[in-house]
Coordinates of C-alpha atoms in Angstrom, one line a residue:
Chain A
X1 CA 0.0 0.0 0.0
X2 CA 0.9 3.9 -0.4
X3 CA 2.9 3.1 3.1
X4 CA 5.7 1.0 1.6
X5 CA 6.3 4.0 -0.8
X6 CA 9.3 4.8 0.6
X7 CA 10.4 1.6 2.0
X8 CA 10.2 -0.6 -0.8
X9 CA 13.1 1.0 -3.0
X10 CA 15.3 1.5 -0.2
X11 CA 15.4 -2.6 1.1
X12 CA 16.8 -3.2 -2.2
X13 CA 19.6 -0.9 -1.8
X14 CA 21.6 -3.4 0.5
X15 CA 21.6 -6.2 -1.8
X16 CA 22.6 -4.2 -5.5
X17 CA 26.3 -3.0 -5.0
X18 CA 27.6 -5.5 -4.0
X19 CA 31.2 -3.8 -2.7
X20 CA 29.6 -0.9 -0.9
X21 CA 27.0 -2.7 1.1
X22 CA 29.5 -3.6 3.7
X23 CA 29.5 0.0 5.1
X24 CA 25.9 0.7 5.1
X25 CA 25.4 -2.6 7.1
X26 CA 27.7 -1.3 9.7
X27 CA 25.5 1.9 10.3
X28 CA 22.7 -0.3 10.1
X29 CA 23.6 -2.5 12.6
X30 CA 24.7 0.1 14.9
X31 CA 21.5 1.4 14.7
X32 CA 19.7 -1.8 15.1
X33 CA 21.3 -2.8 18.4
X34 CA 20.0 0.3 20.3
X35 CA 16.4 -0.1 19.3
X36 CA 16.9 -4.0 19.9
X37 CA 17.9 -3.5 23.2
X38 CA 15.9 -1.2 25.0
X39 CA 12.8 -3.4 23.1
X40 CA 13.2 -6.7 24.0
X41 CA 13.2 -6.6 27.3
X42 CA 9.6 -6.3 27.7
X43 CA 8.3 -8.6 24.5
X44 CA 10.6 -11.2 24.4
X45 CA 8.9 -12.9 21.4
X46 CA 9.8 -11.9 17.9
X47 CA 7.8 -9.6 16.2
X48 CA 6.4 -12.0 13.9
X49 CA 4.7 -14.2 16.6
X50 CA 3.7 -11.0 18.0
X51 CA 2.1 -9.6 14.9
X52 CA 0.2 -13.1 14.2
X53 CA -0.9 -13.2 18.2
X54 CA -2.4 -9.5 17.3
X55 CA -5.0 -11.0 14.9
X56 CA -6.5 -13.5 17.7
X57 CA -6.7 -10.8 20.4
X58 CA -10.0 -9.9 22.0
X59 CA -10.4 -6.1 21.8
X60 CA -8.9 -4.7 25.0
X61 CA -10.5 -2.0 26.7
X62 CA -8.6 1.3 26.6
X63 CA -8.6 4.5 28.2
X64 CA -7.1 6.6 25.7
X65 CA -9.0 8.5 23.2
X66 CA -7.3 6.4 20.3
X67 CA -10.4 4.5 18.5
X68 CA -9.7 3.1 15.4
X69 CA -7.1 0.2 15.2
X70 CA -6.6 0.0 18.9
X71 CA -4.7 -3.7 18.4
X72 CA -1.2 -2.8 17.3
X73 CA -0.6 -1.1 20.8
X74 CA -0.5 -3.9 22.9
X75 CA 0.0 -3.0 26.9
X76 CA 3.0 -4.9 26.7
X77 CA 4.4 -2.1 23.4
X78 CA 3.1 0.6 25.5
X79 CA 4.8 0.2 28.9
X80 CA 7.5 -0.6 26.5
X81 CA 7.2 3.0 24.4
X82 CA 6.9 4.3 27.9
X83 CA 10.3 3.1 29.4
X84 CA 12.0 4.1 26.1
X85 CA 10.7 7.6 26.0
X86 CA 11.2 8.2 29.7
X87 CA 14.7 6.8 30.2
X88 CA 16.1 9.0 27.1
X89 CA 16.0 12.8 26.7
X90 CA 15.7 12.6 23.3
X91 CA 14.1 10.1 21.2
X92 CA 13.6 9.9 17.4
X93 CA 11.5 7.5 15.7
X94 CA 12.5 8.0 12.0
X95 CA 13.0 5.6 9.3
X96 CA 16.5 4.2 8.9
X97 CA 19.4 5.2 11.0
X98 CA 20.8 7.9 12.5
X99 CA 23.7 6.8 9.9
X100 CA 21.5 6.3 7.5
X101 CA 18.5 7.5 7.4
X102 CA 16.0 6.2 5.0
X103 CA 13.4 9.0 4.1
X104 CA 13.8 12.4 4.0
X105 CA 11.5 14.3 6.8
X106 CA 13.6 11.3 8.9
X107 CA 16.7 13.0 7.7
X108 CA 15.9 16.6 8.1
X109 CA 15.2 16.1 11.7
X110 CA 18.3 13.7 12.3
X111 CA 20.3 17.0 11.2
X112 CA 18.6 19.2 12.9
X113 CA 19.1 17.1 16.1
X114 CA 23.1 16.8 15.3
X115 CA 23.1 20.5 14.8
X116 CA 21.8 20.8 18.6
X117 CA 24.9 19.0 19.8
X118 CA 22.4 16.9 22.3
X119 CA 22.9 13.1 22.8
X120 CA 19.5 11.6 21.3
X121 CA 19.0 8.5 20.5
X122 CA 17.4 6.6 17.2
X123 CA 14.9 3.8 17.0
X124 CA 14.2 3.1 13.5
X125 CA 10.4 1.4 12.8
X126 CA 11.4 0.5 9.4
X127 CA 12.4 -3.3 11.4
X128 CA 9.4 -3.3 13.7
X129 CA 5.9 -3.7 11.3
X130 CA 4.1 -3.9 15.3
X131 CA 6.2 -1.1 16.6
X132 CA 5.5 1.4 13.4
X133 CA 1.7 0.7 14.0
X134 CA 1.7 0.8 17.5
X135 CA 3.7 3.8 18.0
X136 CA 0.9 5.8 15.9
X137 CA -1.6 5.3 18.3
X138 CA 0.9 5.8 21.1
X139 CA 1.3 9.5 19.8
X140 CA -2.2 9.8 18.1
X141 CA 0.6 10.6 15.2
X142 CA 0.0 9.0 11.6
X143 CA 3.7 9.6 10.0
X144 CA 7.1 9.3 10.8
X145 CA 9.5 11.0 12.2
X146 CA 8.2 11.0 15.7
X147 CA 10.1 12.9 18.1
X148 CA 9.9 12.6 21.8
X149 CA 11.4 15.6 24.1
X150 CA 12.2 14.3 28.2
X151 CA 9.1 11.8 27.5
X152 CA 6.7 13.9 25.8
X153 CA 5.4 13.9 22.0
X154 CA 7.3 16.7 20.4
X155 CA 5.7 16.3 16.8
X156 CA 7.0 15.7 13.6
X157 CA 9.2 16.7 10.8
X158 CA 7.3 20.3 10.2
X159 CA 6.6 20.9 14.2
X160 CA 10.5 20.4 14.5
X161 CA 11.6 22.2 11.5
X162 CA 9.3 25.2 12.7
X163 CA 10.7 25.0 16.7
X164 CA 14.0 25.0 15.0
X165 CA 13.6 28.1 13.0
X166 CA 12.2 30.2 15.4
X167 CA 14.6 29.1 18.7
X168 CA 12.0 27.2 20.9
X169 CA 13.4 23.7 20.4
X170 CA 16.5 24.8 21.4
X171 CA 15.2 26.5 24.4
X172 CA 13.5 23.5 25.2
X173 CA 16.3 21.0 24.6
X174 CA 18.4 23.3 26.8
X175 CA 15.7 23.0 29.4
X176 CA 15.9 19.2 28.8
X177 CA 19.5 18.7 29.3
X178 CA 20.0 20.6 32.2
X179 CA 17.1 18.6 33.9
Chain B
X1 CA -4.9 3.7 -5.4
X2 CA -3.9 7.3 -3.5
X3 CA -6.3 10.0 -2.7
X4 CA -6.7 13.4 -5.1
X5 CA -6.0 16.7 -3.9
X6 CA -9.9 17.6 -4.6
X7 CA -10.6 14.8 -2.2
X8 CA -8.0 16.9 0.3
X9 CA -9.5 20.1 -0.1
X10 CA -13.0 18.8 0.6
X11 CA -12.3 16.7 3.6
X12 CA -10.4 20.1 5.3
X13 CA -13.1 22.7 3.6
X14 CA -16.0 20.3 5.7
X15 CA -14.1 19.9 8.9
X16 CA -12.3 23.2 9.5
X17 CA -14.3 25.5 7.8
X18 CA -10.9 27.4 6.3
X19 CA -11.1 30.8 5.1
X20 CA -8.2 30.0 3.4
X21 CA -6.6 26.4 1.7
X22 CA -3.9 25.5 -0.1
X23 CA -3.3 21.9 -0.9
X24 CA -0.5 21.1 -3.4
X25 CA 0.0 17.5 -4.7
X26 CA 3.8 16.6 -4.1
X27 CA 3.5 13.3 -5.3
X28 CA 4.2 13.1 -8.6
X29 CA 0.9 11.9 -9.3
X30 CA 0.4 8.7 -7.2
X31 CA -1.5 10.5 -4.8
X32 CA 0.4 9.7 -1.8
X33 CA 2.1 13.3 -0.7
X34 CA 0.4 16.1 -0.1
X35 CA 1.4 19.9 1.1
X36 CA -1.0 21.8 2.9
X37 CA -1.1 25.5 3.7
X38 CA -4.6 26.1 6.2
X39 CA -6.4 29.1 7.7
X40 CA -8.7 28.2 10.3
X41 CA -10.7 30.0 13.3
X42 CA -10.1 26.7 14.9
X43 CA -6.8 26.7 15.5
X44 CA -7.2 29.7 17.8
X45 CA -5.7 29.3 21.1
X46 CA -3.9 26.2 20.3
X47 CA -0.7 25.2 19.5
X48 CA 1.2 24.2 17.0
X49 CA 1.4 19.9 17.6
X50 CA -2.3 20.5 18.5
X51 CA -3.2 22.3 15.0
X52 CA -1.7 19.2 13.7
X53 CA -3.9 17.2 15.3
X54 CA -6.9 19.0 14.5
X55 CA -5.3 18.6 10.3
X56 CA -4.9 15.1 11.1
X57 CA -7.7 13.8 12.5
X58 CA -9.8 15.4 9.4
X59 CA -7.8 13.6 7.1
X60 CA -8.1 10.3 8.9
X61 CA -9.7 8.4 6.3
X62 CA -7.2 9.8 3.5
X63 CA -4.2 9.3 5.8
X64 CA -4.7 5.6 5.1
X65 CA -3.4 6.3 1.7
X66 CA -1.0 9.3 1.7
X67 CA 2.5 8.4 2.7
X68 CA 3.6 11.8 3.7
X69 CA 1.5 15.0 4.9
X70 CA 3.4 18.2 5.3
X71 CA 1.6 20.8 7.2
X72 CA 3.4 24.0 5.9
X73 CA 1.0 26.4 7.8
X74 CA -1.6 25.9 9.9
X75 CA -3.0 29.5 11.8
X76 CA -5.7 31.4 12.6
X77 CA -7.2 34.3 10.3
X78 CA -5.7 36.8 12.3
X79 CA -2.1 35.0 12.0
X80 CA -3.0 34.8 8.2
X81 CA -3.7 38.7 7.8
X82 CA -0.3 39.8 10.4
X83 CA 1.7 37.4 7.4
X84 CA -0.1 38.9 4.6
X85 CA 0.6 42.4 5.5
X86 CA 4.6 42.0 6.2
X87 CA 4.9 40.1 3.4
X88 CA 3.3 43.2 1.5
X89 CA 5.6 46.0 3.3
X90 CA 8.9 43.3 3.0
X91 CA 7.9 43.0 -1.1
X92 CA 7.3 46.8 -1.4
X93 CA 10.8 47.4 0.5

């Protein structure tokens, strides 16, 4: 569907040339372990089992305002999302890498973030189908980038370019670090 | 496949009642990217990621199908008239 627009020419990329692959898997990997890590923890079982599990699951009752599609965010996902986004200052939920990112609103906010000079860390939903759907309800937020400020939903690619522009996300990310 | 830029237009004329809209098609043709400039007496007294929302949520159905959604302005009429004047007196400068 129109989703895998921008992933679909970009998991080629690996395989074609065949000499320069090697340092595009490094970034790649280095990216991978971070989001790994701080998301296995709490779901242990791999994302496929997960993802077929969803299908059989008996509509749970929530008390957010999120309505349609309410079975991607498990409430294993969201204490998950919620460790992640508390225990880091920063958090980007792009596609890709911080090394490599994979789309371009990912990218523009990747840079904006290095131009900052504030430690943030990366989580790419490109390798997580149940963590790219379940994070949109998390934030009530339909595309990616997702930025997350000391916990909170900061917005997306245009939100950030617009704080960036006119000085409030570096007030704020000021505020953040010296918390 | 993809949604038009009519369909766009409609769905954010009917739920925000804009006194003024932009939407510009960025995708080449498939449907899937759209730009959006929006002038809306709803947006008053909120903020920016909350204007978003309110773009968001009247696209719902459409969102299914458009990959990327760029919200290049999304203010109030009084915002809309402050821009249009400096951007007069900055052109006539």
């Amino acid at each position: 569907m129109s989703s895998s627009l921008c992933v679909t020419p970009l998991q080629f990329q690996p395989r074609t040339p065949s000499q320069s692959s090697s340092s595009f898997f490094h970034s790649h990997v280095r990216g991978t372990t971070s989001a790994t890590l701080s998301l296995r923890p709490l779901s242990p079982l791999p994302s496929t089992t997960l993802s077929h599990k969803l299908r059989f699951q008996p509509k749970l009752n929530h008390s957010s305002t999120t309505i349609r599609c309410s079975f991607a965010l498990t409430p294993e996902l969201k204490s998950t999302l919620d460790k992640v986004v508390s225990s880091n200052k920063v958090v980007l939920f792009m596609k890709g890498t911080k090394d490599f990112p994979q789309c371009g609103f990912s990218n523009t906010v990747v840079q904006i973030l290095k131009s900052q000079n504030v430690p943030f860390e990366t989580i790419n939903i490109l390798e997580n189908e149940l963590l790219r759907q379940g994070l949109k309800e998390y934030s009530s937020w339909p595309t990616f980038p997702q930025l997350y400020i000391e916990g909170e939903f900061f917005g997306g690619c245009d939100i950030t370019v617009e704080a960036y522009q006119n000085g409030q996300l570096q007030e704020l990310l000021e505020k953040a670090m010296c918390n | 496949m993809g949604v038009t830029k009519e369909q766009v237009e409609s769905s954010l004329k009917a739920k925000l009642n804009p006194s003024h809209i932009e939407v510009i098609d960025t995708s080449g043709g498939c449907g899937a990217s759209f730009v959006v400039e929006i002038v809306s007496e709803q947006f008053e007294g909120k903020r920016l990621l909350e204007r978003h929302r309110i773009v968001n949520a009247a696209l719902e159905e459409e969102m299914k199908e458009i990959h990327a959604l760029s919200i290049k302005k999304a203010v109030t009429p009084e915002q809309w008239k402050q821009q249009q004047e400096s951007n007069q007196s900055n052109s006539a400068a």
